mmCIF file of C-alpha atoms in Angstrom:
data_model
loop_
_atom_site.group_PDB
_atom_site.id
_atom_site.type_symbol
_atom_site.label_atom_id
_atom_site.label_comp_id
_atom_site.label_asym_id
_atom_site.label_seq_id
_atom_site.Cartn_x
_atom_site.Cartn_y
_atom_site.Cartn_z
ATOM 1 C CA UNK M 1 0.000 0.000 0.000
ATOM 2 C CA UNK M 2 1.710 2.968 -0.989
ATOM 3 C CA UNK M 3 0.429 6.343 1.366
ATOM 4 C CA UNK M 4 2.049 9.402 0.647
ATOM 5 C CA UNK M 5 0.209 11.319 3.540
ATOM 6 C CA UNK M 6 3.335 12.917 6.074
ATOM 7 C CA UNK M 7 4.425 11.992 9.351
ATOM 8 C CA UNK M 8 5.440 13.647 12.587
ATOM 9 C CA UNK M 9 7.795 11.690 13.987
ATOM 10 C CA UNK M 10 6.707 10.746 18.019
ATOM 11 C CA UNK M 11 9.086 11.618 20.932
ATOM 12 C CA UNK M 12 11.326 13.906 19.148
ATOM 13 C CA UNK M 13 12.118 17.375 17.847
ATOM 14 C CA UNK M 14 14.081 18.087 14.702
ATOM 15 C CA UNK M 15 15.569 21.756 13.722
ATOM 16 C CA UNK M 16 13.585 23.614 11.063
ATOM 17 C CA UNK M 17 14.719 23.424 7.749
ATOM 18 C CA UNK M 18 12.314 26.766 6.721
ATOM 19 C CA UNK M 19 14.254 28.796 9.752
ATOM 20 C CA UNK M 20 17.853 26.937 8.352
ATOM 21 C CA UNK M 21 18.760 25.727 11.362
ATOM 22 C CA UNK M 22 21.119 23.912 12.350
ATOM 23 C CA UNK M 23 21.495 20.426 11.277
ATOM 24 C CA UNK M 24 18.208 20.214 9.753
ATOM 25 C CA UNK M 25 19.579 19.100 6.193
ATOM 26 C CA UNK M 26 21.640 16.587 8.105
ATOM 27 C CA UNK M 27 17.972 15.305 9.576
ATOM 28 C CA UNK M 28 16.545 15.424 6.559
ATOM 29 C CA UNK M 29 18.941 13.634 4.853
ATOM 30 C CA UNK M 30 19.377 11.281 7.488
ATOM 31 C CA UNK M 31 15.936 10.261 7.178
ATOM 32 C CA UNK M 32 15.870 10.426 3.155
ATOM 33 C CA UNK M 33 18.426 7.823 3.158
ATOM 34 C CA UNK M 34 17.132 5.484 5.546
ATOM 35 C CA UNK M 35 12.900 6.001 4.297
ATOM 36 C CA UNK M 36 13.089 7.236 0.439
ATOM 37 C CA UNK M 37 11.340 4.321 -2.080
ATOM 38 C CA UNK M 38 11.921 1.652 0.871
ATOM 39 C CA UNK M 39 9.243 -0.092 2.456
ATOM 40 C CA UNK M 40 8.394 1.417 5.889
ATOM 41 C CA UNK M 41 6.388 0.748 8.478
ATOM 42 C CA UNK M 42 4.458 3.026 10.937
ATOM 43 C CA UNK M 43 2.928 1.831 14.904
ATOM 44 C CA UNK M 44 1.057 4.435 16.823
ATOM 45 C CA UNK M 45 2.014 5.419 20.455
ATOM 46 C CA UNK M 46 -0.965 3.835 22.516
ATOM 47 C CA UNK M 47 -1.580 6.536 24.908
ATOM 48 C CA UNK M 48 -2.097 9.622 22.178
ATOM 49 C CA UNK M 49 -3.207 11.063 18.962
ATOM 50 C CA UNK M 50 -2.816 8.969 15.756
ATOM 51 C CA UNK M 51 -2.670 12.208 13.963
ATOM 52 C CA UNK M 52 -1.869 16.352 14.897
ATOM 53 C CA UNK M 53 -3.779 19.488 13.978
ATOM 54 C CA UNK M 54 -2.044 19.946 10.630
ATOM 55 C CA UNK M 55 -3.310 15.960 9.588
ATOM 56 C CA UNK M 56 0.100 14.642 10.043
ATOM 57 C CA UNK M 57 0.074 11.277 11.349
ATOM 58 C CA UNK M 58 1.937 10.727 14.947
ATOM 59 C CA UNK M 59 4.007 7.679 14.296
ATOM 60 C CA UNK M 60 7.186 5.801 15.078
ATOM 61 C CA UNK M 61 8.871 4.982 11.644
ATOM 62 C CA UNK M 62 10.619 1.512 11.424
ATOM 63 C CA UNK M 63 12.605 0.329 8.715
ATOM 64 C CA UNK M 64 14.628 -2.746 7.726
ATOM 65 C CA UNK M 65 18.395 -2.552 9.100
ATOM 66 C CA UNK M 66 21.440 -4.609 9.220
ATOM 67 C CA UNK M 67 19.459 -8.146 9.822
ATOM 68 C CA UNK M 68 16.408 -6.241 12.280
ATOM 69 C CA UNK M 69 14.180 -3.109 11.949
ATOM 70 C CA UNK M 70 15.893 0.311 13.107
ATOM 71 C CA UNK M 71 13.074 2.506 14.840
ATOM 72 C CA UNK M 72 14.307 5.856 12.980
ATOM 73 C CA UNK M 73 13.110 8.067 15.375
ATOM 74 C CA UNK M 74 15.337 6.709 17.721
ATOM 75 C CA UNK M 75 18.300 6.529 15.460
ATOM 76 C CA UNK M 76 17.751 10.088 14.346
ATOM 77 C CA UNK M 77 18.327 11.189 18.140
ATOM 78 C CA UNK M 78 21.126 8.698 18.634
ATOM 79 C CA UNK M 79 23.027 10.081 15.376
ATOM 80 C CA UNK M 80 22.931 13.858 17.090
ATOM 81 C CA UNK M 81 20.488 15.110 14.573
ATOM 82 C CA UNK M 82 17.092 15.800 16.699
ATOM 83 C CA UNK M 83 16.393 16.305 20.000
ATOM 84 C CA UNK M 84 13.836 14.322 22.739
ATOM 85 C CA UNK M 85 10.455 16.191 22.943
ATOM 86 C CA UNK M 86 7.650 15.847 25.263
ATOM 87 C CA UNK M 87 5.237 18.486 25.023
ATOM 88 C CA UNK M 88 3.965 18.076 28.956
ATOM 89 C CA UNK M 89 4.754 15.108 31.195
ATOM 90 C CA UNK M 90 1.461 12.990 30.019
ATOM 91 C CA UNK M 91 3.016 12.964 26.700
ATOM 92 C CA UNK M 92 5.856 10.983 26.833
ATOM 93 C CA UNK M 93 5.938 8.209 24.836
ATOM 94 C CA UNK M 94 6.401 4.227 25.087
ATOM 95 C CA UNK M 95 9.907 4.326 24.070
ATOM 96 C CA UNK M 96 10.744 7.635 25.797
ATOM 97 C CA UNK M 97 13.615 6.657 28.316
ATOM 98 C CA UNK M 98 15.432 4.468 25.303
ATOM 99 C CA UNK M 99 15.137 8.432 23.675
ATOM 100 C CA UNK M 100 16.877 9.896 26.638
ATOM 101 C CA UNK M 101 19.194 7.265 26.832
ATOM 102 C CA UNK M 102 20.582 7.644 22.772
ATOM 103 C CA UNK M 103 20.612 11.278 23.585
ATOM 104 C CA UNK M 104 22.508 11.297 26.208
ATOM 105 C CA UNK M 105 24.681 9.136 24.421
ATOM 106 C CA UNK M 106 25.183 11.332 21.393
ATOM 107 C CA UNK M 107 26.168 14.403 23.909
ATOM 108 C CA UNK M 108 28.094 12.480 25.637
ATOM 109 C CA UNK M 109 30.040 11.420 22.116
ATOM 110 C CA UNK M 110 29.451 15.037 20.813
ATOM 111 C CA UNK M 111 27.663 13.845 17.701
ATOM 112 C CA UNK M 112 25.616 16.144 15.437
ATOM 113 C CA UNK M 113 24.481 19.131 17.282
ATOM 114 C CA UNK M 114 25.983 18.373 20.466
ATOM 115 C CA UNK M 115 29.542 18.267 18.695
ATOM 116 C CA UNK M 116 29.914 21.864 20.644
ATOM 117 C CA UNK M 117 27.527 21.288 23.403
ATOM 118 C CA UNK M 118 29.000 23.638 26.948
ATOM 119 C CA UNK M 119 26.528 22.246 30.368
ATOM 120 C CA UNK M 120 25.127 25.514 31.300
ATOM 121 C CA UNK M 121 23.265 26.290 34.436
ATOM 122 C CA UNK M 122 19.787 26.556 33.578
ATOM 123 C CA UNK M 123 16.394 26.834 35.169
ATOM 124 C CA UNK M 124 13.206 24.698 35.949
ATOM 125 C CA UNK M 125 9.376 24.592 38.006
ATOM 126 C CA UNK M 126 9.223 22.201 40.129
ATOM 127 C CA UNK M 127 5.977 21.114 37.521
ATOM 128 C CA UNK M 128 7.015 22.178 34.105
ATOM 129 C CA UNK M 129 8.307 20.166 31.291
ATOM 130 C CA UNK M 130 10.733 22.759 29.772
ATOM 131 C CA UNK M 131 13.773 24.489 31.590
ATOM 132 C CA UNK M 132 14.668 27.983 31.198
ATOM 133 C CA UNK M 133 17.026 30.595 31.420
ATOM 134 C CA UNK M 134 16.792 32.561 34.524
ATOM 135 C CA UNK M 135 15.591 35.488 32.868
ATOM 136 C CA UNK M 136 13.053 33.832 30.782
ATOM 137 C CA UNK M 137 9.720 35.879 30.277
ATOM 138 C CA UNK M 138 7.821 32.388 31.325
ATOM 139 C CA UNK M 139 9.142 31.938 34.523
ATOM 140 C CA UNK M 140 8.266 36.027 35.474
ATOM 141 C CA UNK M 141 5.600 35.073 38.363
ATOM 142 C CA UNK M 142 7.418 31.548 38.894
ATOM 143 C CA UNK M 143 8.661 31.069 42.500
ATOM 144 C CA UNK M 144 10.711 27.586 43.626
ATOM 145 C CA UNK M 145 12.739 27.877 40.563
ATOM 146 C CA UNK M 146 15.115 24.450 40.892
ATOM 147 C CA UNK M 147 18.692 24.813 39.222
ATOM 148 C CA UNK M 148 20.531 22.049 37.568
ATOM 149 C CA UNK M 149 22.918 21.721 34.388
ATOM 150 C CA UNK M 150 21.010 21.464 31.223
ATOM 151 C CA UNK M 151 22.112 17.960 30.711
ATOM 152 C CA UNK M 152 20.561 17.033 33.928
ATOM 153 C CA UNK M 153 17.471 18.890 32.330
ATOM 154 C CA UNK M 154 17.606 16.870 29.437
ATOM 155 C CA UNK M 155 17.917 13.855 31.126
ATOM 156 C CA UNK M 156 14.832 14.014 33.254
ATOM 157 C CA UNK M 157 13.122 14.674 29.885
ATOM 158 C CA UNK M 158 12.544 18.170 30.110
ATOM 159 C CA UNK M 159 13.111 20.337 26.477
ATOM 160 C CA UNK M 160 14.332 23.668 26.321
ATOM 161 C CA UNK M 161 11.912 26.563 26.169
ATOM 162 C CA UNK M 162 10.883 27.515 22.861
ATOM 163 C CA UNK M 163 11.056 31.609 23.951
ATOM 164 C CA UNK M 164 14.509 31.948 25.946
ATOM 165 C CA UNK M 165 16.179 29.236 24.288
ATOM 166 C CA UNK M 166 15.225 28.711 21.058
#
């Protein structure tokens, strides 16, 4: 069955390739190489949304690899080229703390985007799921702020905030 509708891959966050970030040809080539005119296959996270507001469909992406299936979404992360993302704490997904873990693992290695990655001191609610700079606008009427190194912050799950640290 051949479906050319797009998909939004679960549990992580890739840069923009409209704002030219950075490494987001590397992500899109990374996942043109693995996915172009191969045979795919798509499973659904079973706690959320099959599909997002723009009629993307929310999917891990397997595909065949060395003797096994590679989940790409995972291998995207572990090659340094996208980020974990969890909207809120409710959202994380089935395979979220294997996502940490190849994250961590690509920082720790300095692939892709973390090739130049400095641990900063950085800024979370004791509720939120996104850490902050101290100064962020968010965090104006915010009181119990907990600091930690953004690597800590990342490896509780938490994403950076899309305002002071985008």
């Amino acid at each position: 069955l051949v479906d050319e509708r797009r998909v939004r891959f679960l549990g992580i966050d890739t840069p923009e390739i409209k704002e030219k970030q950075p490494f987001a040809q590397e992500a899109k080539e990374y996942t043109k190489s693995r996915c172009h005119k191969k045979d795919i296959w798509i499973t659904f996270d079973s706690k959320g949304d099959k599909e997002d507001h723009y009629g993307r469909l929310l999917a891990f992406v397997w595909v065949k690899e060395g003797g096994g299936y590679l989940c790409v979404n995972e291998g995207i992360v572990a090659a340094g080229l996208a980020s974990v993302y969890a909207p809120n704490k409710d959202a994380k997904t089935s395979n979220f703390d294997k996502l940490i873990a190849r994250q961590s693992q690509a920082r720790s290695n300095g692939r892709g985007m973390w090739a130049n990655f400095k641990d900063r001191t950085v800024v979370k609610t004791t509720n939120g799921s996104a850490y902050h700079i101290r100064s962020c606008k968010h965090l104006s009427n915010s009181r119990n702020l907990v600091e930690l190194k953004e690597s800590e912050a990342m490896d509780l799950g938490l994403h950076a905030c899309r305002t002071c640290l985008s």
